[in-house]
Structures are given as structure tokens and as C-alpha cells.
Coordinates of C-alpha atoms and ligand atoms in Angstrom, one line a residue:
X1 CA 98.1 48.4 35.2
X2 CA 94.9 47.1 33.6
X3 CA 92.0 49.4 34.0
X4 CA 89.1 47.9 36.0
X5 CA 91.0 44.8 36.6
X6 CA 88.6 43.1 39.0
X7 CA 85.0 43.7 38.0
X8 CA 82.9 43.9 41.1
X9 CA 81.5 40.5 41.5
X10 CA 78.6 41.6 43.7
X11 CA 75.3 41.9 41.9
X12 CA 74.0 45.1 43.1
X13 CA 74.4 48.1 45.4
X14 CA 71.3 46.9 47.3
X15 CA 72.7 43.5 48.3
X16 CA 73.3 43.2 52.1
X17 CA 76.9 42.0 52.9
X18 CA 75.8 38.3 53.5
X19 CA 74.1 38.2 50.1
X20 CA 77.0 39.8 48.4
X21 CA 79.4 37.3 49.9
X22 CA 77.2 34.5 48.6
X23 CA 77.1 35.8 45.1
X24 CA 80.8 36.7 45.0
X25 CA 82.8 34.4 42.7
X26 CA 84.0 31.3 44.4
X27 CA 87.3 30.0 43.3
X28 CA 87.6 26.2 43.1
X29 CA 90.7 24.3 43.9
X30 CA 92.9 23.1 41.1
X31 CA 91.4 19.6 41.1
X32 CA 87.9 21.1 41.5
X33 CA 88.1 20.9 45.2
X34 CA 85.3 22.9 46.8
X35 CA 87.9 25.2 48.5
X36 CA 90.4 27.1 46.5
X37 CA 93.9 25.6 46.5
X38 CA 96.6 27.5 48.4
X39 CA 98.9 29.2 46.0
X40 CA 102.1 28.8 48.1
X41 CA 104.5 30.1 45.5
X42 CA 106.4 33.3 46.0
X43 CA 107.3 33.6 42.3
X44 CA 105.4 32.8 39.2
X45 CA 106.6 31.8 35.7
X46 CA 105.5 33.1 32.3
X47 CA 104.8 31.3 29.1
X48 CA 107.4 33.5 27.3
X49 CA 109.6 36.5 27.8
X50 CA 107.2 38.9 26.1
X51 CA 104.4 38.0 28.6
X52 CA 106.9 38.6 31.4
X53 CA 107.7 42.1 30.1
X54 CA 104.1 42.9 29.6
X55 CA 103.3 41.8 33.2
X56 CA 105.9 44.3 34.5
X57 CA 104.3 47.0 32.3
X58 CA 100.9 46.2 33.8
X59 CA 99.5 45.1 30.4
X60 CA 98.5 41.7 31.6
X61 CA 97.7 40.5 35.1
X62 CA 95.4 38.5 37.4
X63 CA 92.4 38.8 35.1
X64 CA 94.3 36.7 32.6
X65 CA 95.8 34.5 35.3
X66 CA 99.2 36.2 35.3
X67 CA 101.0 36.9 38.5
X68 CA 104.6 38.1 39.1
X69 CA 105.6 37.8 42.7
X70 CA 103.7 37.2 45.9
X71 CA 104.8 40.5 47.6
X72 CA 103.0 42.2 44.7
X73 CA 100.0 39.9 44.3
X74 CA 99.1 36.4 45.3
X75 CA 96.0 34.5 44.0
X76 CA 95.0 33.1 47.4
X77 CA 95.4 36.5 49.1
X78 CA 93.4 38.1 46.2
X79 CA 90.7 35.5 46.8
X80 CA 90.3 36.6 50.4
X81 CA 90.4 40.2 49.3
X82 CA 87.5 39.6 47.0
X83 CA 85.5 38.0 49.8
X84 CA 86.0 41.1 52.0
X85 CA 85.4 43.5 49.1
X86 CA 82.1 41.7 48.5
X87 CA 81.1 42.2 52.2
X88 CA 82.1 45.9 52.0
X89 CA 80.5 46.4 48.6
X90 CA 83.7 47.7 47.0
X91 CA 85.1 47.0 43.6
X92 CA 88.1 45.3 44.9
X93 CA 90.1 44.5 48.0
X94 CA 93.5 43.2 49.1
X95 CA 94.8 41.8 52.3
X96 CA 97.8 42.7 54.4
X97 CA 99.8 41.3 57.3
X98 CA 98.1 43.5 59.9
X99 CA 95.5 46.2 60.4
X100 CA 98.2 48.7 61.0
X101 CA 100.0 47.8 57.7
X102 CA 96.7 48.3 55.9
X103 CA 96.2 51.7 57.5
X104 CA 99.7 52.9 57.0
X105 CA 99.9 51.8 53.4
X106 CA 96.7 53.6 52.5
X107 CA 97.7 56.8 54.2
X108 CA 101.2 56.7 52.7
X109 CA 99.6 56.1 49.3
X110 CA 97.0 58.9 49.5
X111 CA 99.3 61.6 51.2
X112 CA 102.5 63.2 50.0
X113 CA 105.2 64.8 52.0
X114 CA 103.9 68.1 53.3
X115 CA 100.3 66.8 53.1
X116 CA 97.6 67.0 55.8
X117 CA 95.1 64.6 57.3
X118 CA 92.0 65.4 59.2
X119 CA 91.3 62.5 61.7
X120 CA 89.0 61.7 64.5
X121 CA 90.5 62.4 67.9
X122 CA 89.0 59.1 69.2
X123 CA 90.9 56.4 67.4
X124 CA 92.7 53.1 68.1
X125 CA 95.9 54.1 69.9
X126 CA 98.2 52.7 67.3
X127 CA 96.5 54.7 64.5
X128 CA 96.6 57.8 66.7
X129 CA 100.3 57.3 67.2
X130 CA 100.9 56.7 63.5
X131 CA 99.3 60.0 62.7
X132 CA 100.7 62.0 65.7
X133 CA 104.3 60.9 65.6
X134 CA 105.4 58.6 62.8
X135 CA 103.8 60.3 59.8
X136 CA 104.7 63.7 61.0
X137 CA 108.3 63.0 62.0
X138 CA 109.3 60.7 59.1
X139 CA 107.1 61.9 56.3
X140 CA 106.2 65.5 57.1
X141 CA 102.5 64.6 57.0
X142 CA 100.6 66.5 59.6
X143 CA 97.2 65.7 61.2
X144 CA 94.5 67.8 62.8
X145 CA 92.4 65.8 65.2
X146 CA 88.7 66.7 65.4
X147 CA 85.5 65.6 67.1
X148 CA 84.1 63.5 64.3
X149 CA 80.5 64.0 65.4
X150 CA 81.0 67.8 65.0
X151 CA 80.6 68.2 61.2
X152 CA 81.4 71.9 61.3
X153 CA 84.7 71.3 63.1
X154 CA 85.6 68.6 60.6
X155 CA 84.9 70.9 57.6
X156 CA 86.8 73.8 59.1
X157 CA 89.8 71.6 59.8
X158 CA 90.3 70.9 56.0
X159 CA 93.0 73.0 54.4
X160 CA 92.4 73.6 50.7
X161 CA 95.1 72.2 48.5
X162 CA 96.8 70.4 51.5
X163 CA 94.3 68.0 53.1
X164 CA 94.1 64.8 51.2
X165 CA 92.5 62.4 53.7
X166 CA 89.7 62.4 56.2
X167 CA 90.3 59.4 58.5
X168 CA 88.0 58.0 61.1
X169 CA 86.6 54.8 62.6
X170 CA 83.0 53.9 61.8
X171 CA 82.4 53.1 65.5
X172 CA 85.3 54.5 67.4
X173 CA 87.7 52.6 69.6
X174 CA 87.1 52.8 72.6
X175 CA 84.5 55.6 73.0
X176 CA 82.0 54.1 70.6
X177 CA 81.1 57.3 68.8
X178 CA 79.4 56.6 65.5
X179 CA 80.5 58.6 62.5
X180 CA 77.9 60.1 60.1
X181 CA 79.6 58.5 57.1
X182 CA 77.2 60.0 54.4
X183 CA 77.6 63.6 55.7
X184 CA 81.3 63.3 56.3
X185 CA 81.8 61.9 52.8
X186 CA 79.8 64.8 51.3
X187 CA 81.9 67.4 53.2
X188 CA 85.2 65.7 52.2
X189 CA 84.4 65.1 48.6
X190 CA 83.3 68.8 48.1
X191 CA 86.9 69.7 49.1
X192 CA 88.5 66.9 47.0
X193 CA 89.4 65.0 50.1
X194 CA 89.4 61.1 50.2
X195 CA 87.5 59.4 53.0
X196 CA 89.2 56.4 54.6
X197 CA 87.2 54.5 57.2
X198 CA 88.4 51.9 59.6
X199 CA 85.4 49.5 59.9
X200 CA 87.1 47.0 62.3
X201 CA 84.3 47.5 65.0
X202 CA 81.4 47.1 62.6
X203 CA 82.0 44.5 59.8
X204 CA 78.6 43.4 58.3
X205 CA 76.8 46.0 60.5
X206 CA 78.0 49.0 58.4
X207 CA 79.1 49.3 54.8
X208 CA 81.0 52.6 54.8
X209 CA 81.8 52.5 51.0
X210 CA 78.1 52.2 50.2
X211 CA 77.5 55.2 52.5
X212 CA 80.1 57.3 50.6
X213 CA 83.6 56.4 51.8
X214 CA 86.4 55.9 49.3
X215 CA 88.5 53.3 51.1
X216 CA 87.6 50.9 53.9
X217 CA 90.3 49.3 56.1
X218 CA 90.1 46.5 58.6
X219 CA 92.0 44.8 61.3
X220 CA 91.1 41.2 60.3
X221 CA 92.7 40.3 63.7
X222 CA 89.4 41.1 65.4
X223 CA 85.9 40.0 64.3
X224 CA 86.9 38.7 60.9
X225 CA 89.3 36.2 62.3
X226 CA 87.1 35.6 65.4
X227 CA 89.6 33.4 67.2
X228 CA 92.1 35.9 68.5
X229 CA 94.9 33.9 66.9
X230 CA 95.8 35.9 63.8
X231 CA 97.2 39.3 63.0
X232 CA 95.9 40.5 59.6
X233 CA 94.4 43.4 57.7
X234 CA 92.4 44.4 54.6
X235 CA 92.1 47.3 52.2
X236 CA 88.9 47.7 50.2
X237 CA 88.1 50.3 47.6
X238 CA 87.8 51.2 44.0
X239 CA 90.2 49.4 41.6
X240 CA 91.6 52.8 40.7
X241 CA 93.1 53.2 44.1
X242 CA 93.8 49.6 45.0
X243 CA 95.4 48.9 41.7
X244 CA 97.7 51.9 42.0
X245 CA 98.7 50.7 45.5
X246 CA 99.7 47.4 43.7
X247 CA 101.7 49.1 41.0
X248 CA 104.6 46.7 40.4
X249 CA 107.2 49.5 40.4
X250 CA 106.1 52.1 42.9
X251 CA 102.9 51.0 44.7
X252 CA 103.1 50.8 48.5
X253 CA 102.0 47.2 48.6
X254 CA 105.1 46.5 46.5
X255 CA 107.7 48.8 48.0
X256 CA 106.6 48.6 51.7
X257 CA 105.8 44.9 51.5
X258 CA 102.9 44.6 54.0
X259 CA 102.3 41.2 52.5
X260 CA 99.9 38.6 53.8
X261 CA 101.0 35.0 53.8
X262 CA 98.8 32.9 51.4
X263 CA 98.5 30.1 53.9
X264 CA 97.0 32.5 56.4
X265 CA 94.7 34.0 53.7
X266 CA 93.4 30.5 53.0
X267 CA 92.7 30.0 56.7
X268 CA 90.9 33.3 57.1
X269 CA 88.8 32.7 54.0
X270 CA 87.2 29.8 55.7
X271 CA 86.0 32.0 58.6
X272 CA 84.5 34.8 56.5
X273 CA 81.3 32.8 55.6
X274 CA 80.3 32.6 59.2
X275 CA 81.2 36.2 60.1
X276 CA 77.6 37.2 59.6
X277 CA 76.3 34.7 62.2
X278 CA 79.0 35.5 64.6
X279 CA 78.4 39.3 64.4
X280 CA 74.7 38.7 65.0
X281 CA 75.5 36.8 68.2
X282 CA 78.0 39.4 69.4
X283 CA 75.5 42.2 68.9
X284 CA 72.6 40.4 70.5
X285 CA 74.6 39.5 73.6
X286 CA 76.0 43.0 74.0
X287 CA 72.5 44.5 73.8
X288 CA 71.3 42.0 76.4
X289 CA 74.2 42.7 78.8
X290 CA 73.9 46.5 78.5
X291 CA 70.1 46.4 79.2
X292 CA 70.6 44.2 82.3
X293 CA 73.6 46.3 83.5
X294 CA 71.5 49.5 83.3
X295 CA 68.8 47.8 85.3
X296 CA 71.3 46.5 87.9
X297 CA 72.9 49.9 88.4
X298 CA 71.1 52.9 86.7
X299 CA 73.9 55.2 87.9
X300 CA 76.7 53.4 86.1
X301 CA 77.8 55.2 82.9
X302 CA 77.5 52.7 80.1
X303 CA 78.5 53.5 76.5
X304 CA 76.7 51.5 73.8
X305 CA 75.2 52.8 70.6
X306 CA 72.3 50.4 71.1
X307 CA 71.1 52.5 74.0
X308 CA 68.5 55.0 73.0
X309 CA 70.3 57.6 75.1
X310 CA 73.5 57.2 73.0
X311 CA 73.8 60.4 71.0
X312 CA 74.2 58.5 67.7
X313 CA 71.7 55.7 68.3
X314 CA 69.3 56.8 65.6
X315 CA 72.1 57.6 63.2
X316 CA 73.6 54.1 63.5
X317 CA 70.1 52.7 63.1
X318 CA 69.6 54.7 59.9
X319 CA 73.0 53.6 58.4
X320 CA 73.3 50.0 59.4
X321 CA 72.5 46.9 57.5
X322 CA 69.4 45.1 58.6
X323 CA 69.4 42.4 61.4
X324 CA 72.8 43.0 63.0
X325 CA 72.2 45.4 65.8
X326 CA 74.7 47.9 67.3
X327 CA 78.0 46.1 67.7
X328 CA 79.6 43.7 70.1
X329 CA 81.5 46.2 72.2
X330 CA 80.3 48.3 75.1
X331 CA 82.1 50.3 77.8
X332 CA 81.4 51.0 81.4
X333 CA 83.0 53.9 83.2
X334 CA 84.2 52.9 86.7
X335 CA 85.6 56.5 87.1
X336 CA 89.0 55.5 88.4
X337 CA 91.7 53.1 87.1
X338 CA 91.8 51.5 90.5
X339 CA 88.1 50.6 90.4
X340 CA 88.3 49.5 86.8
X341 CA 91.2 47.2 87.6
X342 CA 89.4 45.8 90.7
X343 CA 86.3 44.9 88.7
X344 CA 88.3 43.3 85.9
X345 CA 90.3 41.2 88.4
X346 CA 87.1 40.0 90.0
X347 CA 85.5 39.3 86.6
X348 CA 88.4 37.3 85.4
X349 CA 89.8 35.6 88.5
X350 CA 86.7 35.2 90.8
X351 CA 83.7 34.7 88.6
X352 CA 85.4 33.6 85.3
X353 CA 83.2 36.0 83.3
X354 CA 85.9 36.8 80.8
X355 CA 89.6 37.6 80.2
X356 CA 91.6 40.7 80.5
X357 CA 93.0 41.2 77.0
X358 CA 93.4 44.1 74.6
X359 CA 91.9 42.6 71.4
X360 CA 88.3 42.2 70.5
X361 CA 86.0 40.1 68.4
X362 CA 86.8 36.8 70.2
X363 CA 84.2 34.3 71.1
X364 CA 85.0 34.8 74.9
X365 CA 84.5 38.2 76.5
X366 CA 87.7 40.3 76.5
X367 CA 88.0 43.4 78.7
X368 CA 90.6 46.1 78.9
X369 CA 91.0 49.5 80.7
X370 CA 91.7 51.5 77.5
X371 CA 93.3 54.4 79.2
X372 CA 96.2 52.4 80.6
X373 CA 96.4 49.8 77.8
X374 CA 95.5 50.3 74.1
X375 CA 95.4 54.1 74.4
X376 CA 98.2 54.5 76.9
X377 CA 100.4 56.2 74.3
X378 CA 98.1 59.3 74.5
X379 CA 99.0 61.9 77.1
X380 CA 96.4 62.9 79.7
X381 CA 95.2 65.9 77.7
X382 CA 94.8 63.8 74.5
X383 CA 92.8 61.1 76.5
X384 CA 90.6 63.8 78.0
X385 CA 90.0 65.3 74.5
X386 CA 89.2 61.8 73.1
X387 CA 86.7 61.1 76.0
X388 CA 88.8 58.2 77.4
X389 CA 88.3 58.4 81.1
X390 CA 90.8 56.6 83.4
X391 CA 88.2 54.1 84.6
X392 CA 86.7 53.2 81.2
X393 CA 86.5 49.4 80.7
X394 CA 85.9 48.2 77.2
X395 CA 84.1 44.9 76.9
X396 CA 84.3 42.9 73.7
X397 CA 81.3 40.6 74.3
X398 CA 81.7 36.9 73.6
X399 CA 79.0 34.5 72.8
X400 CA 80.0 31.2 74.5
X401 CA 78.0 29.9 77.4
X402 CA 74.4 30.8 78.2
X403 CA 73.4 34.4 78.8
X404 CA 72.1 33.4 82.3
X405 CA 75.4 31.8 83.3
X406 CA 77.4 34.8 82.1
X407 CA 75.1 37.3 83.7
X408 CA 75.3 35.5 87.1
X409 CA 79.1 35.7 86.8
X410 CA 78.9 39.4 86.1
X411 CA 76.6 40.2 88.9
X412 CA 78.7 38.1 91.4
X413 CA 81.8 40.1 90.6
X414 CA 79.9 43.4 90.5
X415 CA 78.3 42.8 93.9
X416 CA 81.8 42.5 95.5
X417 CA 82.8 46.0 94.4
Ligands
PLP501 N1 92.0 49.5 64.0 C1 91.4 49.3 65.1 C2 90.0 49.9 65.4 C3 91.9 48.5 66.1 O1 91.3 48.3 67.3 C4 93.2 47.9 65.9 C5 93.9 47.1 66.9 O2 93.5 47.0 68.0 C6 93.8 48.2 64.7 C7 93.2 48.9 63.7 C8 95.2 47.6 64.4 O3 95.1 46.3 63.9 P1 96.2 45.2 64.0 O4 96.4 44.9 65.4 O5 95.6 44.0 63.2 O6 97.4 45.7 63.3

């Protein structure tokens, strides 16, 4: 493959994500349309057979406008990858059919059979299941789960010559622990371990690669898409890693085929420019709700990194990009599953506050009891270790309607408990 194939198009390390997105190269359509054309071809032709051969040897490629096959690389998908890489401040990026396919492709690329991962014990249930069962049973890749806020535990879990990846979420799903990305990266790099961060909960808010991470993955299905209508993912990182992942002969993007459809890539690329505005709205609403809920019932356990009492409040403040806040997700602990379900039923069916649903990043509020839904694949001991109590409701705060209207819907339902 070409060396640094896609020069980073962002101007400087100091650019905040919204500025970087604005200065990233914008591809015009083939007739100078202000939007890029959709490259809806699964295969591409070459000017001669020599160029075709050179493309397969990686001697020519997208930099010179040469593509092979869309499972390998598609210009429209690459365009979206560049937008997301600009936001994340990485050299390059590529997009996949789901967040899970981004995560599994990266882990399979960075780990060999017999290898070892150190991962946060509080993770999205699907990622936890991938590490606990699939990678172990099918690929002989084992994982040690750690408390990601305990730096000593993380360091001690790394096995020299065996551990190749430290994997965690910037803000964890659903417990909202905030990872100390700079310190974790230092610890991992000192042991030759790559740091892979799932930044699904904090796009725009945190830039893990600028804080030291090697690879950043996303479930675009959440905030990036913003409409709860799409399943998609992204991988951002140095060209050295992402290009290897796209190796036309052996790269996981080629042989596993987690391909994104270019028509979908085009659609998502139109939503990225307003991600910044949407994130600000989600964060502001979440902070307002949490503040009012704490006033309403000071005894209720509320998890939100925007609260000063949150153990990583200052850490998040010190790492985050200016003007975004602390995320659009908060949790309340209703103690039992029965009480959590009762409150969600009232919030959805009596007061129309939001919807029960497992996703997040939607413009309406979505709520889920994580223990019995997204994290139900964990056994009781694993849930306890991860801090997922049976009555924990995760709220992904929407921004439609006025705050006053939504607050009155919340209080109406809560007063009936
Ligand atoms: N990462 C996190 C933090 C998630 O919450 C999810 C899904 O809920 C995923 C990854 C998986 O993403 P997808 O559903 O797009 O495969």
C-alpha cells in the first residue's frame, strides 16, 4: 500500500473538532455539485492492465484516483471517513456497516491467536460479549476485564509479550465512567500495547486520539446519525493501521467485508456538519434535567459526569473540547427492575416524556433499563462488577420540545411512583 496515503487534511492539532471539519477537504460532485456525487459502483475500471496490476500491489490507490472494488474501498465511504477523521483529529478514517463491525475488525486486526486484551469491565453489552465469548472461543484471544478508573489495576493486567490492546469506552455505557485517556495511553504505550477507544458516547466532546489513543471507533448508529434510523460504524486512526486494515489481499476490511453502502455513506455525510450543534443541545438538556432531578429528589442516585459529585467530573472537564458539556446520557438508579420498569412505563405511556428504546443519540429521549436489555448478556456477577444495578435506567436525552414541557412530563410521571 502507499505510505501515508491520506495526508491529514486538518490544519493543526489545536483545532477543535468543528473547526477541523470545516477545514477538511470537501469533495465536489462530478458536475461541480456542492455535494459529492454518490459513487454507486461496486467495481472500478483501469486505464490499462499495468495500472490494474499496480493497484493490486498497492502501488497506486485513492490518492491518484484509483479504486479496485467497493468492499475494499469506495470513494463516497472514504469521503465520510475523512469527515469523521477530521472530527477525531486522526490521519485517516474509514466507515463500516455497524459499530460492532468496526470494533471486531479493529480487534481482529490488532490481535493474533493466543493474544490478550485488557478491557474495561463496564462496556456496551455487545462489545463485552465479543470479548468474553466470541474472540475467546473462535480466535483464542483472551480478555482481562478491569476497572478502567483504577490505573494500577489496568497496568497490572497487561501481560508482557501477550497483551496487544487496551480497549475501553471514553464514557462508558451505561455506567458513565470517564476514562483517563492520557494516563491510560501512557501506561499502554510503555508496554507496547495499542489503545483502542470507543468514542460513541462523546463525539465532539472528546478527541481520544489527540489525548493519546491509537485507534478510535464509533457506532455511527447513535449521535452521528442522530435519527435512530441507521446502523453504521467508523474506524479512525493513523494511516499505518487503517491502510493495513485495507490491504487488498489480507486486510480485515477486505477479507471480513464489514462494508458500508456508499448510498448510506452519502446520507450520513450530510448529517455530520450539524453534529456539533446537536451535541451541544443534547449536553445542555441533560445537564438541566440532572440538576432539576437532584432538586426534585436529593435521595435519588443520579449518574452524570456533569455533576460535581461524579468521581471523574474534573477529569472530563480537563480532557474535553470547549463548549460541549458532559454528554447527553444520564442514569437514575431506581434500585429494582420493577421500579425502573414502572417509571419507564409512566414516562412513555402516561406523560409522553420519551420512548423505551435501547439506542441513544436520537432527538427524542430514549430510555432503557440496561441490566435487562443492552447488558442482559452479562451474568449477575458481571453486572455487579460492572456497576450495573438492576434498577438503573439510562436516559439518552433528546432536544425536541421545550425544557419546561419535558420537565412537567417527567415530574408528572415521577409523582405517580
Ligand atoms: N459501542 C457502543 C458504546 C454502543 O452503545 C453500541 C450499541 O449500542 C455499539 C458500540 C455497537 O454499535 P452498532 O449497534 O452500531 O453495531
